[in-house]
mmCIF file of C-alpha atoms in Angstrom:
data_model
loop_
_atom_site.group_PDB
_atom_site.id
_atom_site.type_symbol
_atom_site.label_atom_id
_atom_site.label_comp_id
_atom_site.label_asym_id
_atom_site.label_seq_id
_atom_site.Cartn_x
_atom_site.Cartn_y
_atom_site.Cartn_z
ATOM 1 C CA MET A 1 -32.539 -207.175 55.808
ATOM 2 C CA GLY A 2 -30.494 -204.601 53.600
ATOM 3 C CA TYR A 3 -31.728 -202.011 51.256
ATOM 4 C CA THR A 4 -33.595 -203.283 48.449
ATOM 5 C CA ASP A 5 -35.926 -201.231 45.882
ATOM 6 C CA LYS A 6 -37.340 -204.710 44.370
ATOM 7 C CA TYR A 7 -40.239 -205.179 46.512
ATOM 8 C CA GLU A 8 -43.213 -206.254 44.496
ATOM 9 C CA ARG A 9 -45.751 -203.452 43.920
ATOM 10 C CA ASP A 10 -48.717 -205.762 44.069
ATOM 11 C CA ALA A 11 -51.367 -205.572 46.780
ATOM 12 C CA TYR A 12 -49.330 -207.889 49.123
ATOM 13 C CA GLY A 13 -46.114 -205.942 48.268
ATOM 14 C CA ILE A 14 -47.866 -202.444 49.109
ATOM 15 C CA ILE A 15 -49.209 -203.714 52.428
ATOM 16 C CA ALA A 16 -45.695 -205.148 53.292
ATOM 17 C CA PHE A 17 -44.192 -201.686 52.175
ATOM 18 C CA TRP A 18 -46.465 -199.834 54.843
ATOM 19 C CA LEU A 19 -46.029 -202.348 57.353
ATOM 20 C CA ARG A 20 -42.409 -202.387 57.267
ATOM 21 C CA ASN A 21 -42.449 -198.508 57.367
ATOM 22 C CA ASP A 22 -44.351 -198.803 60.850
ATOM 23 C CA TYR A 23 -42.193 -201.619 61.930
ATOM 24 C CA ASP A 24 -38.858 -199.552 61.378
ATOM 25 C CA HIS A 25 -40.483 -196.821 63.015
ATOM 26 C CA GLY A 26 -41.108 -198.585 65.900
ATOM 27 C CA ARG A 27 -37.739 -199.868 66.280
ATOM 28 C CA PHE A 28 -36.159 -196.371 65.809
ATOM 29 C CA PHE A 29 -38.612 -195.208 68.403
ATOM 30 C CA ASP A 30 -37.472 -197.875 70.708
ATOM 31 C CA ARG A 31 -33.858 -196.801 71.104
ATOM 32 C CA GLU A 32 -35.319 -193.245 71.977
ATOM 33 C CA ILE A 33 -37.153 -194.332 75.118
ATOM 34 C CA SER A 34 -35.722 -193.746 78.538
ATOM 35 C CA HIS A 35 -35.272 -196.663 80.834
ATOM 36 C CA TYR A 36 -37.641 -194.972 83.082
ATOM 37 C CA GLU A 37 -40.504 -195.510 80.668
ATOM 38 C CA ILE A 38 -41.102 -199.222 81.182
ATOM 39 C CA GLU A 39 -44.751 -199.093 80.352
ATOM 40 C CA LEU A 40 -44.236 -197.202 77.028
ATOM 41 C CA ALA A 41 -41.313 -199.431 76.031
ATOM 42 C CA ARG A 42 -43.373 -202.587 76.484
ATOM 43 C CA ALA A 43 -46.243 -201.166 74.519
ATOM 44 C CA ASN A 44 -44.012 -200.310 71.716
ATOM 45 C CA GLN A 45 -42.319 -203.728 71.892
ATOM 46 C CA ASN A 46 -45.753 -205.236 71.361
ATOM 47 C CA ASN A 47 -46.308 -203.185 68.492
ATOM 48 C CA ILE A 48 -43.256 -203.852 66.853
ATOM 49 C CA GLN A 49 -43.681 -207.670 67.239
ATOM 50 C CA ARG A 50 -47.186 -207.587 65.702
ATOM 51 C CA LEU A 51 -46.290 -205.129 62.864
ATOM 52 C CA GLY A 52 -43.226 -207.466 62.127
ATOM 53 C CA ALA A 53 -45.353 -210.669 62.068
ATOM 54 C CA ILE A 54 -48.151 -209.284 59.900
ATOM 55 C CA TRP A 55 -45.156 -207.625 57.442
ATOM 56 C CA GLN A 56 -43.549 -211.190 57.255
ATOM 57 C CA LYS A 57 -46.885 -212.581 56.140
ATOM 58 C CA ALA A 58 -47.707 -209.971 53.463
ATOM 59 C CA GLU A 59 -44.309 -210.297 51.943
ATOM 60 C CA ALA A 60 -44.477 -214.129 51.937
ATOM 61 C CA LYS A 61 -47.905 -213.568 50.394
ATOM 62 C CA GLN A 62 -49.581 -215.618 52.990
ATOM 63 C CA GLY A 63 -53.355 -215.819 53.678
ATOM 64 C CA ASP A 64 -56.600 -214.171 52.428
ATOM 65 C CA LEU A 65 -55.788 -210.489 51.088
ATOM 66 C CA GLY A 66 -58.934 -209.049 52.778
ATOM 67 C CA THR A 67 -57.926 -210.693 56.235
ATOM 68 C CA LEU A 68 -54.351 -209.393 55.703
ATOM 69 C CA ILE A 69 -55.629 -205.850 55.116
ATOM 70 C CA ASN A 70 -57.886 -206.157 58.197
ATOM 71 C CA GLU A 71 -54.974 -207.239 60.559
ATOM 72 C CA ALA A 72 -52.691 -204.356 59.061
ATOM 73 C CA GLN A 73 -55.358 -201.763 59.638
ATOM 74 C CA HIS A 74 -55.517 -202.842 63.301
ATOM 75 C CA ALA A 75 -51.937 -203.017 63.772
ATOM 76 C CA THR A 76 -51.232 -199.715 62.307
ATOM 77 C CA SER A 77 -54.156 -197.903 64.015
ATOM 78 C CA GLU A 78 -52.796 -199.359 67.481
ATOM 79 C CA PHE A 79 -49.419 -197.805 66.659
ATOM 80 C CA HIS A 80 -50.844 -194.708 65.334
ATOM 81 C CA SER A 81 -52.644 -194.256 68.812
ATOM 82 C CA LEU A 82 -49.477 -195.137 70.927
ATOM 83 C CA LEU A 83 -47.461 -192.409 68.910
ATOM 84 C CA ALA A 84 -50.019 -189.943 68.839
ATOM 85 C CA TYR A 85 -50.668 -190.281 72.705
ATOM 86 C CA THR A 86 -46.924 -190.064 73.250
ATOM 87 C CA MET A 87 -46.461 -187.075 71.204
ATOM 88 C CA ASP A 88 -49.309 -185.230 73.478
ATOM 89 C CA LYS A 89 -47.366 -186.134 76.628
ATOM 90 C CA SER A 90 -44.169 -185.257 74.980
ATOM 91 C CA LEU A 91 -45.543 -181.597 74.215
ATOM 92 C CA ARG A 92 -46.735 -181.731 77.928
ATOM 93 C CA CYS A 93 -43.254 -182.651 78.983
ATOM 94 C CA GLU A 94 -44.643 -185.619 80.728
ATOM 95 C CA VAL A 95 -42.527 -188.555 79.130
ATOM 96 C CA ILE A 96 -38.935 -189.174 79.089
ATOM 97 C CA ILE A 97 -37.874 -189.867 75.400
ATOM 98 C CA SER A 98 -35.083 -188.646 73.113
ATOM 99 C CA THR A 99 -37.214 -188.471 69.983
ATOM 100 C CA PRO A 100 -37.851 -185.115 68.615
ATOM 101 C CA VAL A 101 -41.614 -184.379 68.755
ATOM 102 C CA SER A 102 -41.640 -183.370 65.063
ATOM 103 C CA LEU A 103 -40.254 -186.820 64.308
ATOM 104 C CA LEU A 104 -43.168 -188.372 66.500
ATOM 105 C CA ASP A 105 -45.478 -186.172 64.317
ATOM 106 C CA HIS A 106 -43.692 -187.648 61.226
ATOM 107 C CA MET A 107 -44.463 -191.304 62.284
ATOM 108 C CA VAL A 108 -48.102 -190.296 63.129
ATOM 109 C CA ARG A 109 -48.551 -189.008 59.622
ATOM 110 C CA GLU A 110 -47.276 -192.004 57.846
ATOM 111 C CA ALA A 111 -49.352 -194.239 60.040
ATOM 112 C CA GLU A 112 -52.107 -192.331 58.874
ATOM 113 C CA GLU A 113 -51.334 -192.513 55.406
ATOM 114 C CA SER A 114 -50.861 -196.315 55.597
ATOM 115 C CA GLN A 115 -54.509 -196.259 56.942
ATOM 116 C CA LYS A 116 -55.690 -194.312 53.864
ATOM 117 C CA VAL A 117 -54.023 -196.576 51.307
ATOM 118 C CA PHE A 118 -55.450 -199.702 53.012
ATOM 119 C CA LYS A 119 -59.079 -198.261 52.645
ATOM 120 C CA LEU A 120 -58.350 -197.254 49.194
ATOM 121 C CA MET A 121 -57.253 -201.005 48.408
ATOM 122 C CA GLU A 122 -60.415 -202.033 50.255
ATOM 123 C CA SER A 123 -62.654 -199.812 48.217
ATOM 124 C CA GLY A 124 -61.156 -200.412 44.848
ATOM 125 C CA GLY A 125 -61.451 -196.753 44.174
ATOM 126 C CA TYR A 126 -59.834 -195.044 41.196
ATOM 127 C CA VAL A 127 -57.659 -191.781 41.501
ATOM 128 C CA THR A 128 -56.726 -190.097 38.439
ATOM 129 C CA PRO A 129 -53.006 -189.608 37.577
ATOM 130 C CA ALA A 130 -53.421 -185.708 38.312
ATOM 131 C CA ASP A 131 -54.902 -186.392 41.676
ATOM 132 C CA ALA A 132 -52.329 -188.922 42.553
ATOM 133 C CA THR A 133 -49.709 -186.763 41.580
ATOM 134 C CA ILE A 134 -50.970 -183.840 43.817
ATOM 135 C CA HIS A 135 -51.491 -186.159 46.606
ATOM 136 C CA GLU A 136 -48.142 -188.005 46.425
ATOM 137 C CA THR A 137 -46.079 -184.766 46.132
ATOM 138 C CA VAL A 138 -47.929 -182.839 48.820
ATOM 139 C CA PHE A 139 -47.480 -185.881 51.317
ATOM 140 C CA TRP A 140 -44.109 -187.376 50.386
ATOM 141 C CA LEU A 141 -42.276 -183.846 49.815
ATOM 142 C CA ARG A 142 -42.908 -183.055 53.405
ATOM 143 C CA GLN A 143 -41.700 -186.334 54.473
ATOM 144 C CA MET A 144 -38.514 -186.069 52.276
ATOM 145 C CA ALA A 145 -37.743 -182.740 53.820
ATOM 146 C CA ASP A 146 -38.155 -184.207 57.475
ATOM 147 C CA HIS A 147 -35.764 -187.059 56.450
ATOM 148 C CA LEU A 148 -33.290 -184.730 55.604
ATOM 149 C CA GLY A 149 -33.894 -182.599 58.960
ATOM 150 C CA TYR A 150 -33.358 -185.920 60.918
ATOM 151 C CA ILE A 151 -30.181 -187.055 58.844
ATOM 152 C CA ARG A 152 -28.811 -183.433 60.073
ATOM 153 C CA HIS A 153 -30.116 -183.926 63.711
ATOM 154 C CA TYR A 154 -28.038 -187.326 63.908
ATOM 155 C CA SER A 155 -25.167 -185.971 62.148
ATOM 156 C CA ASP A 156 -22.085 -184.873 64.292
ATOM 157 C CA VAL A 157 -21.644 -181.132 64.030
ATOM 158 C CA SER A 158 -17.858 -181.913 62.696
ATOM 159 C CA ASN A 159 -19.455 -183.172 59.392
ATOM 160 C CA TYR A 160 -19.377 -179.642 58.106
ATOM 161 C CA GLU A 161 -19.413 -180.470 54.312
ATOM 162 C CA VAL A 162 -22.134 -183.311 54.706
ATOM 163 C CA ASN A 163 -24.224 -180.898 56.881
ATOM 164 C CA PHE A 164 -24.014 -178.488 54.339
ATOM 165 C CA GLN A 165 -25.200 -180.687 51.504
ATOM 166 C CA VAL A 166 -27.951 -181.799 53.850
ATOM 167 C CA THR A 167 -29.093 -178.302 54.689
ATOM 168 C CA ASN A 168 -29.333 -177.110 50.996
ATOM 169 C CA MET A 169 -31.292 -180.304 49.972
ATOM 170 C CA MET A 170 -33.557 -179.856 52.981
ATOM 171 C CA GLN A 171 -34.414 -176.103 51.774
ATOM 172 C CA LYS A 172 -34.638 -177.408 48.304
ATOM 173 C CA PHE A 173 -37.375 -180.007 49.279
ATOM 174 C CA GLU A 174 -39.075 -177.346 51.441
ATOM 175 C CA ARG A 175 -39.373 -175.069 48.611
ATOM 176 C CA LEU A 176 -40.967 -177.951 46.425
ATOM 177 C CA LEU A 177 -43.258 -178.688 49.079
ATOM 178 C CA LEU A 178 -44.492 -174.894 48.744
ATOM 179 C CA GLN A 179 -44.871 -175.361 45.038
ATOM 180 C CA ALA A 180 -46.837 -178.684 45.633
ATOM 181 C CA ASN A 181 -49.185 -177.036 48.027
ATOM 182 C CA ALA A 182 -49.551 -174.149 45.468
ATOM 183 C CA LEU A 183 -50.454 -176.544 42.624
ATOM 184 C CA LYS A 184 -53.013 -178.228 45.065
ATOM 185 C CA THR A 185 -55.242 -175.237 45.283
ATOM 186 C CA MET A 186 -54.559 -173.799 41.708
ATOM 187 C CA ILE A 187 -55.514 -177.085 40.042
ATOM 188 C CA ARG A 188 -58.875 -177.729 41.406
ATOM 189 C CA LYS A 189 -60.886 -180.836 41.185
ATOM 190 C CA PRO A 190 -61.982 -182.444 39.204
ATOM 191 C CA ARG A 191 -58.464 -183.209 38.057
ATOM 192 C CA ASN A 192 -59.232 -185.359 35.023
ATOM 193 C CA GLU A 193 -56.156 -184.312 32.885
ATOM 194 C CA MET A 194 -52.394 -183.796 33.606
ATOM 195 C CA LEU A 195 -51.791 -179.944 32.741
ATOM 196 C CA PRO A 196 -48.505 -179.054 31.248
ATOM 197 C CA VAL A 197 -47.488 -177.429 34.787
ATOM 198 C CA LEU A 198 -48.333 -180.426 36.808
ATOM 199 C CA GLU A 199 -46.447 -182.729 34.276
ATOM 200 C CA HIS A 200 -43.502 -180.613 34.320
ATOM 201 C CA PHE A 201 -43.514 -180.690 38.245
ATOM 202 C CA LYS A 202 -43.981 -184.294 38.384
ATOM 203 C CA GLN A 203 -40.840 -184.864 36.029
ATOM 204 C CA THR A 204 -38.820 -182.391 38.386
ATOM 205 C CA ILE A 205 -39.895 -184.409 41.431
ATOM 206 C CA ILE A 206 -39.018 -187.759 39.863
ATOM 207 C CA LYS A 207 -35.415 -186.489 39.108
ATOM 208 C CA GLU A 208 -34.873 -184.760 42.527
ATOM 209 C CA ALA A 209 -36.317 -187.997 44.433
ATOM 210 C CA LYS A 210 -33.991 -190.175 42.278
ATOM 211 C CA SER A 211 -31.045 -187.884 43.239
ATOM 212 C CA LEU A 212 -32.144 -187.870 46.896
ATOM 213 C CA GLU A 213 -32.288 -191.770 47.035
ATOM 214 C CA ALA A 214 -28.803 -191.900 45.695
ATOM 215 C CA PHE A 215 -27.430 -189.510 48.174
ATOM 216 C CA LYS A 216 -29.195 -191.232 51.059
ATOM 217 C CA LEU A 217 -27.439 -194.638 50.086
ATOM 218 C CA GLU A 218 -23.976 -192.980 49.667
ATOM 219 C CA LEU A 219 -24.281 -191.514 53.075
ATOM 220 C CA ASP A 220 -25.529 -194.913 54.307
ATOM 221 C CA ASP A 221 -22.355 -196.307 53.020
ATOM 222 C CA LEU A 222 -20.244 -193.934 54.676
ATOM 223 C CA ILE A 223 -21.948 -194.573 58.048
ATOM 224 C CA LYS A 224 -21.529 -198.218 57.542
ATOM 225 C CA LYS A 225 -17.725 -197.797 57.102
ATOM 226 C CA CYS A 226 -17.710 -195.557 60.050
ATOM 227 C CA ALA A 227 -16.370 -192.843 57.734
ATOM 228 C CA ILE A 228 -18.402 -189.899 59.379
ATOM 229 C CA ALA A 229 -19.465 -189.425 62.839
ATOM 230 C CA THR A 230 -23.084 -189.940 63.608
ATOM 231 C CA THR A 231 -25.795 -191.363 66.005
ATOM 232 C CA SER A 232 -28.015 -192.379 63.436
ATOM 233 C CA PRO A 233 -29.837 -195.837 63.611
ATOM 234 C CA PRO A 234 -27.836 -198.298 61.594
ATOM 235 C CA ASP A 235 -30.537 -198.722 58.917
ATOM 236 C CA LEU A 236 -32.286 -195.313 59.063
ATOM 237 C CA LEU A 237 -30.813 -194.227 55.589
ATOM 238 C CA GLU A 238 -31.804 -197.548 53.914
ATOM 239 C CA HIS A 239 -35.434 -196.957 55.158
ATOM 240 C CA ILE A 240 -35.544 -193.308 53.866
ATOM 241 C CA ALA A 241 -33.874 -194.225 50.549
ATOM 242 C CA ARG A 242 -36.649 -196.793 50.018
ATOM 243 C CA GLU A 243 -39.464 -194.073 50.711
ATOM 244 C CA ALA A 244 -37.805 -191.787 48.180
ATOM 245 C CA HIS A 245 -37.800 -194.658 45.882
ATOM 246 C CA HIS A 246 -41.700 -195.223 46.495
ATOM 247 C CA LEU A 247 -42.287 -191.679 45.825
ATOM 248 C CA TRP A 248 -40.705 -191.482 42.214
ATOM 249 C CA ARG A 249 -41.968 -194.912 41.369
ATOM 250 C CA ASN A 250 -45.572 -193.991 42.211
ATOM 251 C CA LEU A 251 -45.175 -190.502 40.263
ATOM 252 C CA GLU A 252 -44.028 -192.457 37.091
ATOM 253 C CA GLU A 253 -47.113 -194.773 37.353
ATOM 254 C CA GLY A 254 -49.544 -191.976 38.269
ATOM 255 C CA ILE A 255 -50.841 -193.981 41.139
ATOM 256 C CA ILE A 256 -51.135 -193.947 44.992
ATOM 257 C CA THR A 257 -49.893 -196.914 46.702
#
């Protein structure tokens, strides 16, 4: 399935978004596992199949919503456990994989975030727009900076201009992340209103996330045309463009999903 930003943002759509994220991560991880790591590859394949099956049900809006959330929680929890275990083994040099440890950590954090979203959906809890803005920027700006680092990781060294652009954008998002963390401690709970400084920051991030989404899709087009040298997975740029879209949509709506 190609890139789309038209996913429905109802309960089923949000479950599908997070399941698809983990499903994609499992597929990207699969290509990095050494053929020596047979048990790891099998365990990851099982996770991919399970996540994919539940994702398809969520996308088709099949079944009871509560049951679907429960299935999604169990599937993402198992995937999280495999990633966290592999990350620990990787730090000890006890597993043969090509995945950077920071990329494993990136995937672990998204699996954890999906669990938080599912719990929020279950509880029906309310999050103020100010709290949502703080949460979404602190979480997703780190993920966006990571994405740019991984684009550079997969990009051939001969792509001098592209690599320069990517590095500059990565540094920009790292600075924005520092600002988000500063606002998190400066604007204390209860955050019952959107202070002007937070509103301005939100609008800045919306603008930058939209620009980043467009840049990723432009790069995706070049990769598909074989116009630049890269070892990137075929649909990696679509995956991370979708997450940039998710960030600015959540900020515009003042919600966590």
